Coordinates of C-alpha atoms in Angstrom, one line a residue:
X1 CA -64.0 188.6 3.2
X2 CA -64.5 184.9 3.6
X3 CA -67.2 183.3 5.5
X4 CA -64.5 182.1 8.1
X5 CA -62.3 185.2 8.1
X6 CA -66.1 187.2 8.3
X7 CA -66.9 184.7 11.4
X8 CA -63.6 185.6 13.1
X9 CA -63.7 189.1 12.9
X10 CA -67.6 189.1 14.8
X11 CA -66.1 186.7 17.2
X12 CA -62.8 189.1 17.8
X13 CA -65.2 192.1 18.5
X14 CA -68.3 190.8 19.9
X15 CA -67.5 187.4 22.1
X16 CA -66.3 187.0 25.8
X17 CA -63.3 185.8 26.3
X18 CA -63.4 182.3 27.9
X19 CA -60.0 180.4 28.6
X20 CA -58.0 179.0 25.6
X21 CA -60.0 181.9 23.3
X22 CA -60.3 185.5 22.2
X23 CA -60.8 188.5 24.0
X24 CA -63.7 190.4 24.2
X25 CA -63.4 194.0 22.9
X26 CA -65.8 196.2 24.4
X27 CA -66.7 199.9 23.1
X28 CA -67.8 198.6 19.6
X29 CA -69.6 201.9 17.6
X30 CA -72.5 199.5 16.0
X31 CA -72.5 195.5 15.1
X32 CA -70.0 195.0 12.8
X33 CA -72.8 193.3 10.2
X34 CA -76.7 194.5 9.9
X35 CA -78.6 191.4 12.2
X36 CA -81.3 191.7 9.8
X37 CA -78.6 190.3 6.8
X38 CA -76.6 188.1 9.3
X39 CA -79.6 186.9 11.7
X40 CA -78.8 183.0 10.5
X41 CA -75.3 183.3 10.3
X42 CA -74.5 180.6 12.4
X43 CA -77.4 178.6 12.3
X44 CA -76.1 175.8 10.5
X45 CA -74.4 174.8 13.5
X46 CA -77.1 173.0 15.4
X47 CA -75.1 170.7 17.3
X48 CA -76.7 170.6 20.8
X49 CA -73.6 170.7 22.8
X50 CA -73.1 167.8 24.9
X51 CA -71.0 169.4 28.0
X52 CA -71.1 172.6 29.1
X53 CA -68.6 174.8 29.5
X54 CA -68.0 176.9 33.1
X55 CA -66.6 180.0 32.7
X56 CA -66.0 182.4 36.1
X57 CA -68.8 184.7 36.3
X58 CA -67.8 188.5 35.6
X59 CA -69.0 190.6 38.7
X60 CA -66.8 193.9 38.4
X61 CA -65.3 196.3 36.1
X62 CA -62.0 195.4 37.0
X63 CA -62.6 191.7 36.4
X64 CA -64.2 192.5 33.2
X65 CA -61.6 195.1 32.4
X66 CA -58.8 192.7 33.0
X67 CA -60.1 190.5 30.2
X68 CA -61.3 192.7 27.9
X69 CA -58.9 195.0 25.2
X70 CA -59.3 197.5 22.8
X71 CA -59.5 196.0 19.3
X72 CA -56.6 198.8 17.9
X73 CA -54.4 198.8 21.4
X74 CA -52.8 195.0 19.8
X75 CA -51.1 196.9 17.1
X76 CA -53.2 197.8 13.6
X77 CA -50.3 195.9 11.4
X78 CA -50.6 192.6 13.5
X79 CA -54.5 192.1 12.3
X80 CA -53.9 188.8 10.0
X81 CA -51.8 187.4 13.0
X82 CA -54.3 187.8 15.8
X83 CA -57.1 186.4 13.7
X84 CA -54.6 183.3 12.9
X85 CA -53.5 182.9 16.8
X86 CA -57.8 183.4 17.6
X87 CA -58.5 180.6 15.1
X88 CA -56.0 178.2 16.4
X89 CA -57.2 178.4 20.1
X90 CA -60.6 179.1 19.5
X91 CA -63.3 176.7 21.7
X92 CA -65.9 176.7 18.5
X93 CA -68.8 175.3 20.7
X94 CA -68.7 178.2 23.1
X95 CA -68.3 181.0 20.8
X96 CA -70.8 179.3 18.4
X97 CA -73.5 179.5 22.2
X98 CA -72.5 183.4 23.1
X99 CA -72.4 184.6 19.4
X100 CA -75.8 183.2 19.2
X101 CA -77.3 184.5 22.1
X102 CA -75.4 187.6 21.6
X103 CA -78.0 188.0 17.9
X104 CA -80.7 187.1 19.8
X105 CA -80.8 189.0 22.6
X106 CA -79.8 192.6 20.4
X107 CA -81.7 191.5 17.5
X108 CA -85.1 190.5 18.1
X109 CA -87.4 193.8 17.4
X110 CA -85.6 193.8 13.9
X111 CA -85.9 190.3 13.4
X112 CA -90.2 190.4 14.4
X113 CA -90.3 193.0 11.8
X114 CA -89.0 191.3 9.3
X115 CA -90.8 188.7 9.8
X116 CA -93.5 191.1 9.8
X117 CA -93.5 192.4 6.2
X118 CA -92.9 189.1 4.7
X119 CA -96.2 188.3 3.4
X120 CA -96.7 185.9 0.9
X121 CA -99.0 186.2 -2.2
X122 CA -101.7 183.5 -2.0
X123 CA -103.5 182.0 -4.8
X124 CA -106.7 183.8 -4.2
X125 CA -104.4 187.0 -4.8
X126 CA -103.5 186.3 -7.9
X127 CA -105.6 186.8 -11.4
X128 CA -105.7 186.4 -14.8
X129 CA -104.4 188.8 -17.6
X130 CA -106.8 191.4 -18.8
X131 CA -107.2 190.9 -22.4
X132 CA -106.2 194.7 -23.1
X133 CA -102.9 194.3 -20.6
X134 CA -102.2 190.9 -23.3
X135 CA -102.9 193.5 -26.4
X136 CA -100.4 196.2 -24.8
X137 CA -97.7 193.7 -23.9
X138 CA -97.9 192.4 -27.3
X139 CA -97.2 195.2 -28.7
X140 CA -94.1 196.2 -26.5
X141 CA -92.8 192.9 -26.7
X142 CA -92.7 193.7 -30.9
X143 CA -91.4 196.8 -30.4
X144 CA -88.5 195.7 -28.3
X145 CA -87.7 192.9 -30.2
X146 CA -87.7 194.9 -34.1
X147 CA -86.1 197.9 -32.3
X148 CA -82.4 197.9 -32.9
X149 CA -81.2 199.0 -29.2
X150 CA -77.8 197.6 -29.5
X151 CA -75.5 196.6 -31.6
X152 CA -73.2 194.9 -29.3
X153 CA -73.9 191.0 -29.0
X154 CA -73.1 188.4 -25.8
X155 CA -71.1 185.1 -26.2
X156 CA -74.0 183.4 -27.4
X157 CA -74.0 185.4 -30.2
X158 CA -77.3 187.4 -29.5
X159 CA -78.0 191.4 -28.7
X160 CA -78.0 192.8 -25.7
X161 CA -80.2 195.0 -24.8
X162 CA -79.0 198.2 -23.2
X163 CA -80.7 196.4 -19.5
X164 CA -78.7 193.6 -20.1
X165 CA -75.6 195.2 -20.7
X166 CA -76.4 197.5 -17.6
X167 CA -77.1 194.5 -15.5
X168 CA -73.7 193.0 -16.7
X169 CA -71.2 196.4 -15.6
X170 CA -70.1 196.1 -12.1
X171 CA -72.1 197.5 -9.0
X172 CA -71.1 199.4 -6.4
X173 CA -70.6 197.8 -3.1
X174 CA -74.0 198.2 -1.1
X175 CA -73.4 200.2 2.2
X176 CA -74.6 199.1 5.2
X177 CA -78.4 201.3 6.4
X178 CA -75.5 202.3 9.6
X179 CA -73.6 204.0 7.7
X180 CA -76.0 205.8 5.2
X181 CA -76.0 209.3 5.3
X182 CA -78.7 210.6 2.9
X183 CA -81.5 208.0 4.2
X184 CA -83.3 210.1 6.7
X185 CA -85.3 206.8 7.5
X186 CA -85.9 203.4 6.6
X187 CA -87.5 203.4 3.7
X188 CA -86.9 206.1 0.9
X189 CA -87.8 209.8 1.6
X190 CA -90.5 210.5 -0.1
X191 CA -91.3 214.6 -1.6
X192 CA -91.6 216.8 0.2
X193 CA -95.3 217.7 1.4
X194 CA -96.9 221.1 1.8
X195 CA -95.9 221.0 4.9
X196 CA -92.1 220.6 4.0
X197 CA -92.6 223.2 1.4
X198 CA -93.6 225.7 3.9
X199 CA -91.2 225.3 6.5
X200 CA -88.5 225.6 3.3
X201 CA -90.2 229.1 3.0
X202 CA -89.7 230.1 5.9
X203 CA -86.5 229.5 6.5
X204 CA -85.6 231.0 2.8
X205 CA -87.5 234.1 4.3
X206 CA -85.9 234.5 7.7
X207 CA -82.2 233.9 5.3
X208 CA -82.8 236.1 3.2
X209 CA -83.5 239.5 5.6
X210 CA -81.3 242.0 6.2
X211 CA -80.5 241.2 9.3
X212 CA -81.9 237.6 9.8
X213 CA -83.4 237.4 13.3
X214 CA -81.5 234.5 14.7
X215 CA -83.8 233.8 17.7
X216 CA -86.4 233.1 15.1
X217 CA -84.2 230.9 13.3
X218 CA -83.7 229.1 16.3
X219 CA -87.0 228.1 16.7
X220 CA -87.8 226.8 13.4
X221 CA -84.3 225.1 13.4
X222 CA -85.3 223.1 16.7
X223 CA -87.9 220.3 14.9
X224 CA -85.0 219.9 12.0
X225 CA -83.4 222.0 9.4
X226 CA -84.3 221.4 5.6
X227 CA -81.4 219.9 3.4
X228 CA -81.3 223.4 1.2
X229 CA -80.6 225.6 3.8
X230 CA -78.9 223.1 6.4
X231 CA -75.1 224.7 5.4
X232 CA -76.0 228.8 5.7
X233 CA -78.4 228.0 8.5
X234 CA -75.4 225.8 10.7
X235 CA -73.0 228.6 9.7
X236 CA -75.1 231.1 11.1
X237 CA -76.3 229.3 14.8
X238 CA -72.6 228.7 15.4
X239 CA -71.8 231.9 14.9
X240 CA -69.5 231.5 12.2
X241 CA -71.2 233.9 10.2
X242 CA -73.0 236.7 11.3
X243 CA -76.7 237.6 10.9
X244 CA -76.2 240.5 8.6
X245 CA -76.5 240.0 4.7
X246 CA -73.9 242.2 3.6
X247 CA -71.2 241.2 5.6
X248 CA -71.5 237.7 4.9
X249 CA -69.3 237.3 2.0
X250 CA -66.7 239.5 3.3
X251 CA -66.4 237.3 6.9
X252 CA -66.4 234.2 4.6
X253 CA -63.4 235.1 2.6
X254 CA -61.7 236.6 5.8
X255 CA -61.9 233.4 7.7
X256 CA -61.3 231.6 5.0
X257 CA -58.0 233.4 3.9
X258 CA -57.0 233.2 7.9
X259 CA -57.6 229.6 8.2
X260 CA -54.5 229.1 4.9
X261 CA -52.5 231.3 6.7
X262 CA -52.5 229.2 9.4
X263 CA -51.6 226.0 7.2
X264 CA -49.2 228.0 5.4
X265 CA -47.2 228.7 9.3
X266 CA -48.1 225.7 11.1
X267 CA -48.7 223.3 8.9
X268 CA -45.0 222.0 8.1
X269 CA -44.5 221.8 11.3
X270 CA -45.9 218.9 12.2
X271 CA -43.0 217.2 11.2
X272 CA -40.9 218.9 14.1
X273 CA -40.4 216.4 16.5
X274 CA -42.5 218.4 19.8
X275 CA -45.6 217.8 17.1
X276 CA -44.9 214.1 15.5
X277 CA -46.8 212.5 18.6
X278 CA -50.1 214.7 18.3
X279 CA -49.9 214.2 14.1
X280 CA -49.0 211.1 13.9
X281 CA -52.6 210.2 16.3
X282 CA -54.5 212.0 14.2
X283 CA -53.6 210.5 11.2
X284 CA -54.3 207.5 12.7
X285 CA -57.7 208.0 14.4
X286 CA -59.1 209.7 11.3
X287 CA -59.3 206.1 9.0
X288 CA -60.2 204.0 12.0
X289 CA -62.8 205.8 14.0
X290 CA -63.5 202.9 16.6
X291 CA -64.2 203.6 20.2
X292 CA -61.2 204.2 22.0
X293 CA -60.0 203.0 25.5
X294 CA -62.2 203.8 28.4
X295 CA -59.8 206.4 29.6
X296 CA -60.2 209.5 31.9
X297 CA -57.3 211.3 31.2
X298 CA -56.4 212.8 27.3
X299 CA -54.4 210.0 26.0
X300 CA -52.1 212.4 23.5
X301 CA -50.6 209.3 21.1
X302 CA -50.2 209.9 17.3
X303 CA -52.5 212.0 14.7
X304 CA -51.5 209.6 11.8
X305 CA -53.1 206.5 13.7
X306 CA -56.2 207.9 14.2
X307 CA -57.4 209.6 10.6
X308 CA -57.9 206.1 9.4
X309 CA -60.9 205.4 11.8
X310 CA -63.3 208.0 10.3
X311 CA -66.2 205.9 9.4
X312 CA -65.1 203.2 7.9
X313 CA -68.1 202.1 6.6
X314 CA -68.9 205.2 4.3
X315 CA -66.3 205.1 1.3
X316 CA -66.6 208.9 1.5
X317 CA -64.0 209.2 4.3
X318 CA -61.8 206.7 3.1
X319 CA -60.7 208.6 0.3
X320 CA -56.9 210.5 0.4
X321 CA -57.7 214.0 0.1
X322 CA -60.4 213.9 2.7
X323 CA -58.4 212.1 4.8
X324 CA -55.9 215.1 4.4
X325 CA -58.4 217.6 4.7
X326 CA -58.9 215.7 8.2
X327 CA -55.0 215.6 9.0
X328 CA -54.8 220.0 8.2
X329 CA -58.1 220.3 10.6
X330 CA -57.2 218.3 13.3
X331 CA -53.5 219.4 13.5
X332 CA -54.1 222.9 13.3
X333 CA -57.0 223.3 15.6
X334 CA -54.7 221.0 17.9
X335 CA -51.1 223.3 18.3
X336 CA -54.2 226.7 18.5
X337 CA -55.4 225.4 22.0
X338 CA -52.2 223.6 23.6
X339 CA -54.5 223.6 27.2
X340 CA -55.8 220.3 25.5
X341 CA -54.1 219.8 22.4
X342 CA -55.4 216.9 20.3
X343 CA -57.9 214.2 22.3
X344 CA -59.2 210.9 20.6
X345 CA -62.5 211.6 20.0
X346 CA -62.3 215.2 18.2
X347 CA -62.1 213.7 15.3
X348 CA -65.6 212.7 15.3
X349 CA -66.9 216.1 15.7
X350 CA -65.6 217.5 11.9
X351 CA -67.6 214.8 10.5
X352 CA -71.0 216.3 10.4
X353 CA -70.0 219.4 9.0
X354 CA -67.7 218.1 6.5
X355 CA -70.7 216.1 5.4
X356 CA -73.5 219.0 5.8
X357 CA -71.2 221.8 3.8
X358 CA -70.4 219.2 0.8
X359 CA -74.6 219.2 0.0
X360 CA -74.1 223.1 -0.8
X361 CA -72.5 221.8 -3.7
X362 CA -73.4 218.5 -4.8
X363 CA -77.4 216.4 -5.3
X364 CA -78.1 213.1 -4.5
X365 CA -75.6 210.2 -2.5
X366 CA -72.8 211.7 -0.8
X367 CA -71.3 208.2 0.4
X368 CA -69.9 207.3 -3.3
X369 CA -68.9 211.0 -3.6
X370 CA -65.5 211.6 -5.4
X371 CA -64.5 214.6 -3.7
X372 CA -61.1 215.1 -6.2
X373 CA -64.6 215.8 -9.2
X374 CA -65.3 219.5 -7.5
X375 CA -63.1 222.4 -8.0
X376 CA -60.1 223.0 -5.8
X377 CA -61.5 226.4 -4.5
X378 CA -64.5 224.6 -3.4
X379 CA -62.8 222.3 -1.4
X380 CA -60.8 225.1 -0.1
X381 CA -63.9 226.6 1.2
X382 CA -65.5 223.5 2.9
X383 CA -62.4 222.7 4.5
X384 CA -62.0 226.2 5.9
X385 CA -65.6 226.4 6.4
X386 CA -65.9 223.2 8.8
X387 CA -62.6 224.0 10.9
X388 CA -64.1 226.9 11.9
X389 CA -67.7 225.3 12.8
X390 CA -65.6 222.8 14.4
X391 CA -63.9 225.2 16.6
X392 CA -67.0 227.2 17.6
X393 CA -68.3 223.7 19.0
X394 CA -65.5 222.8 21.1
X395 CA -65.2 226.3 22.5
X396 CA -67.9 225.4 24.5
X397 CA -66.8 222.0 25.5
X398 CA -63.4 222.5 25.8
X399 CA -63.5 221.2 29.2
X400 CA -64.0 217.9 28.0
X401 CA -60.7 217.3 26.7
X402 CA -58.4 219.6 28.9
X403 CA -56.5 217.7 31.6
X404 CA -58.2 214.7 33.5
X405 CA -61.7 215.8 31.7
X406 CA -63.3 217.4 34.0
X407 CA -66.2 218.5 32.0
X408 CA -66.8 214.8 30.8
X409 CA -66.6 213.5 34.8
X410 CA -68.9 216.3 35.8
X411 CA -71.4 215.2 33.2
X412 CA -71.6 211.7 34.1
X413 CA -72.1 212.1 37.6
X414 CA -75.3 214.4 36.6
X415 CA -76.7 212.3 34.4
X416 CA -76.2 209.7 37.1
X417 CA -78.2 211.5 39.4
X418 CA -80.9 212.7 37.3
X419 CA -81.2 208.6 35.9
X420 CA -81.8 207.8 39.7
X421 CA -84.9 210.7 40.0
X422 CA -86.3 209.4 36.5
X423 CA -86.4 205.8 36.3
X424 CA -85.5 204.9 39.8
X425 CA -85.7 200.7 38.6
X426 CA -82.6 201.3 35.8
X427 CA -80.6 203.0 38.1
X428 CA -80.5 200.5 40.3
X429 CA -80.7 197.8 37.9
X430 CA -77.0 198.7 36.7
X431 CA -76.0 199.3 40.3
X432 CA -77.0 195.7 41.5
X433 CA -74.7 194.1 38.6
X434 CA -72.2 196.9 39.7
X435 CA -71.8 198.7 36.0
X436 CA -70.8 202.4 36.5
X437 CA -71.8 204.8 34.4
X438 CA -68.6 206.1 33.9
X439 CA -68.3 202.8 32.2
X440 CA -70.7 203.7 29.0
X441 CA -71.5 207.4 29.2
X442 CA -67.9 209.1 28.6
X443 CA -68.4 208.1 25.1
X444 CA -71.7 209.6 25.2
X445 CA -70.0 212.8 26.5
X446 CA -66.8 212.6 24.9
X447 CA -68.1 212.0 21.4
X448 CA -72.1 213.1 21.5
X449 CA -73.2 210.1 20.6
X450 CA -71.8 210.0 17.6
X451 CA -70.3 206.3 18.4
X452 CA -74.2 205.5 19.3
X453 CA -75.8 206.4 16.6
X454 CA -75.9 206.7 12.4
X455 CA -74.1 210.1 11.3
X456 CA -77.8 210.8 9.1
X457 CA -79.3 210.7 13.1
X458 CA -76.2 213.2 14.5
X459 CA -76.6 215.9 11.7
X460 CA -80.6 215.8 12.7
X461 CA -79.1 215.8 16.3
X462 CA -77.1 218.6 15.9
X463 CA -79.8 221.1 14.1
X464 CA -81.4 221.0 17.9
X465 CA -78.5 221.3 19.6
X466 CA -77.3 224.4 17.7
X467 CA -80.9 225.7 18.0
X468 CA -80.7 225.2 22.1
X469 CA -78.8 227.8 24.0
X470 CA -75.7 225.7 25.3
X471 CA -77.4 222.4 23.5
X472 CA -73.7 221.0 22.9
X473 CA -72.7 221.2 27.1
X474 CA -75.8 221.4 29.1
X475 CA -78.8 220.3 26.5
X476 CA -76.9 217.0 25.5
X477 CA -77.3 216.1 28.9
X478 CA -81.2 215.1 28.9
X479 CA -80.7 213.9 25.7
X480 CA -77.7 211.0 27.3
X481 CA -80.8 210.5 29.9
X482 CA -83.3 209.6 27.6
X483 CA -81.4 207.8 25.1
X484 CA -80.5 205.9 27.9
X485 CA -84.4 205.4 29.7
X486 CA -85.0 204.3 25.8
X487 CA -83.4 201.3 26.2
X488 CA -85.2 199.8 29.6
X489 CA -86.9 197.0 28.5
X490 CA -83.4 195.3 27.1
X491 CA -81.6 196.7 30.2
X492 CA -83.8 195.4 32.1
X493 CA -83.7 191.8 30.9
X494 CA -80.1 191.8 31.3
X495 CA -79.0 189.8 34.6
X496 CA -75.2 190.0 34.5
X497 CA -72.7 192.4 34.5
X498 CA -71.0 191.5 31.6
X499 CA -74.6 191.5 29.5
X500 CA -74.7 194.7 30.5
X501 CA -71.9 196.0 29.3
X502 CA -72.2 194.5 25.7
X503 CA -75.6 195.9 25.3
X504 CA -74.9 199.0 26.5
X505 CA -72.0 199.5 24.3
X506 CA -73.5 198.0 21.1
X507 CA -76.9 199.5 21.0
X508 CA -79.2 198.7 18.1
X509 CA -79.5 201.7 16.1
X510 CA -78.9 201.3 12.6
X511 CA -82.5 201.7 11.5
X512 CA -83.1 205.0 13.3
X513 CA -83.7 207.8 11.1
X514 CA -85.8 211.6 12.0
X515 CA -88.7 209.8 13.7
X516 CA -86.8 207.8 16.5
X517 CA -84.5 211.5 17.0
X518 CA -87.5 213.4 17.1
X519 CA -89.3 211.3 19.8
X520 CA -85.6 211.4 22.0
X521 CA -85.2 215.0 21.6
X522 CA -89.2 215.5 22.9
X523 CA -88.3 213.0 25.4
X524 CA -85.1 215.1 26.1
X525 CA -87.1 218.6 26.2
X526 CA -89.3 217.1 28.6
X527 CA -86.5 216.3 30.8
X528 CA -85.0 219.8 30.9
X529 CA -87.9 221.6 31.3
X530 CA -88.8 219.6 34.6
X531 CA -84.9 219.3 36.0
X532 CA -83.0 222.3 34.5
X533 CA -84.5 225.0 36.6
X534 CA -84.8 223.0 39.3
X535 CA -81.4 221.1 39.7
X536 CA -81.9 220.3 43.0
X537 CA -85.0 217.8 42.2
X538 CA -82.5 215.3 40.9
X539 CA -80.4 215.6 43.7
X540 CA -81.0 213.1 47.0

């Protein structure tokens, strides 16, 4: 993408709309670009500008609502004409002031730290050769240059070297740290310690009894599951599986032999005309997988617009037969509990399974992964495999996507309530600029979190929540209070409605990794063990 066309498309999602411009689109899942790569993106225009521009001051959710849309509600084949019709009304100086102060007010811890680490060498640190290091890099120098590497030759005539001619091959396009799975944390993950090593032990121990005592399992599942035994270990706290050795294989292939029966009798179907609106979203939600419309009832539109939004980001999910897996999932699971049927935002949850049971087979990256390199019958199995997982989660949320989503409305109002006992000054922070929490948190319930935070941060997410009784419906809960108490200081500093809203919806956490879930879930566990027993503490 062009530096224009790049400019554009952070204006379309991230600026206010002013009059003669583009609308804002609120619900973003992360900044469409990493602030620490883009932070001077528009700092070449330092024009001081020589009038300002009055714009009428947002004050409600309806006023904000009214100028706001959803960036897919336009029409997904009319994206080259809205970015033509943006560019031709677009008021440059404004946009160029709230883009700006849009990257510095969400970008500023990330910003300090890179400033941070950017130490330059001084003279004093440098020295002179050792006269043995000369001797040695003599010698390698000779060695490379009578060594006959390669035999093929550049336009100049001379060798390459087998670096050169690996410099000169294509690379693959870098992924943005938001959308990288295998990074538990910033930096690389280093071995793993003793530590590590031991709590593998374990858990290979408690696997491999008899009968493997599942409320032990729980416990050592709570601080994080290791990658090895992530897959059995999910299986079995879902109850997929069950906790006896011997009849694991058997309830495998069972399952797995039910959930193709069911494609085999349903699965055509979904081109009868009673199931084209439910495919048709899917389909389309899939590929896509940007927040939908703040909506309160299920909003049944077409499976094939939805199975595009899957992560975008991660190449992975863009690829046809996962994409296909994702259509077979989603419609299936979709005409087996018609007191719901198919809701934006389900999509999300076969993600992190999907992801989890593709490491029983495969080392290293999953983001690059070709998925059409392993063996049909494995693909079979994690396809079966995370339907099922899938549908053990949502049988204990299913009240979240029947009619009107009760279980989603019930939720917000609680965490309301217990936000006004915690931190008394955010509550009514975002009750004097009149946001609601309706507003932000039925993502937060709808899709747990997923929208807020990196998938690598979910799957660590959900090794607690399977390890908590009802971690998915009741546990989640503290967890939505303390991501939120998290964020104070920038809340806080926010003195409008609409500021409010943009932060809230576009919080900064692309660098999080095990460390930053670890501290929420403590935080979270804290919560719940002085509210849960005691509901009536958070009550007024």
């Amino acid at each position: 993408m062009s530096g224009e066309a790049g400019k554009r498309q952070f204006w379309k999602r991230n600026v206010s709309k002013v009059p003669g411009s583009i609308q804002h689109v609120y619900g973003a899942q992360h900044p469409p670009f990493d602030p620490l790569l883009h932070a001077n993106l528009f700092k070449a225009n330092t024009k001081t500008l020589s009038t300002a521009v009055k714009t009428k001051k947002v004050t409600t959710f309806q006023e904000f609502e009214s100028i706001t849309s959803d960036a897919w509600d336009a029409g997904d084949d009319d994206d080259d004409d809205l970015l033509a019709m943006a560019a031709e009304n677009l008021n440059t100086d404004v946009v160029m002031e709230t883009a700006n102060k849009v990257i510095q007010n969400h970008s500023k811890l990330q910003e300090q730290k890179q400033q941070d680490e950017q130490v330059e060498a001084t003279p004093e640190q440098l020295h002179s050769p050792d006269p043995a290091e000369c001797s040695i890099i003599d010698k390698i120098v000779k060695s490379n240059s009578e060594a006959q590497l390669d035999t093929s030759t550049g336009s100049d005539g001379f060798e390459k070297t087998p670096l050169q001619k690996q410099q000169s091959l294509p690379s693959r396009p870098t992924i943005p740290l938001v959308a990288r799975i295998t990074d538990q944390n910033i930096s690389d993950a280093p071995l793993m310690t003793e530590r590590e090593m031991s709590r593998l032990e374990k858990f290979r121990y408690l696997l491999a009894e008899p009968n493997t005592d599942l409320e032990d399992l729980r416990k050592c599942s709570w601080s994080g599951i290791p990658k090895p035994v992530r897959p059995i270990t999910w299986k079995l706290l879902s109850g997929y599986l069950p906790a006896n050795v011997e009849r694991r294989l058997c309830t495998l292939q069972r399952k797995r032999e039910e959930y193709f029966a069911f494609i085999e009798q349903y699965y055509d179907s979904r081109n009868d005309e009673h199931h084209q609106d439910t495919y048709r979203q899917i389909a389309i939600d899939i590929p896509r997988m940007t927040p939908e419309s703040l909506i309160l009832q299920p909003k049944v539109r077409e499976i094939h617009i939805d199975i595009p939004r899957t992560n975008p980001l991660i190449p992975l999910f863009q690829q046809a037969s996962v994409q296909e897996i994702f259509e077979r999932i989603l419609f299936i699971w979709a005409i087996r509990h018609p007191a719901s049927g198919y809701v934006q935002g389900i999509n999300d949850l076969v993600t992190p399974f999907f992801v989890v049971f593709i490491f029983e087979y495969i080392e290293g990256e999953v983001e690059h992964f070709d998925v059409s390199s392993l063996p049909e019958e494995v693909l079979r199995n994690i396809e079966a495999d995370s339907f099922w997982c899938m549908s053990k989660l949502l049988d204990g949320i299913q009240d979240n996507y029947t009619f009107a989503q009760p279980g989603i409305q019930r939720k917000v109002k609680a965490l309301q309530e217990l936000v006004s006992r915690i931190d008394v000054q955010v509550h009514k922070h975002l009750h004097q600029y009149e946001v609601e929490y309706l507003q932000f948190a039925f993502r937060w319930m709808n899709n747990l979190l997923m929208r807020e935070l990196p998938l690598r941060c979910t799957i660590r997410l959900w090794d607690t929540y399977q390890s908590e009784p009802e971690g998915f419906s009741h546990f989640h809960l503290y967890v939505c209070a303390a991501f939120l108490v998290q964020w104070r200081k920038e809340i806080l500093e926010e003195k409008d409605f609409q500021g409010l809203m943009i932060l809230l919806q576009n919080l900064p956490t692309m660098h999080w990794g095990n460390e930053e879930i670890s501290v929420l879930l403590a935080e979270a566990y804290r919560l719940k063990y002085a509210f849960a027993d005691a509901p009536n503490h958070y009550k007024r």
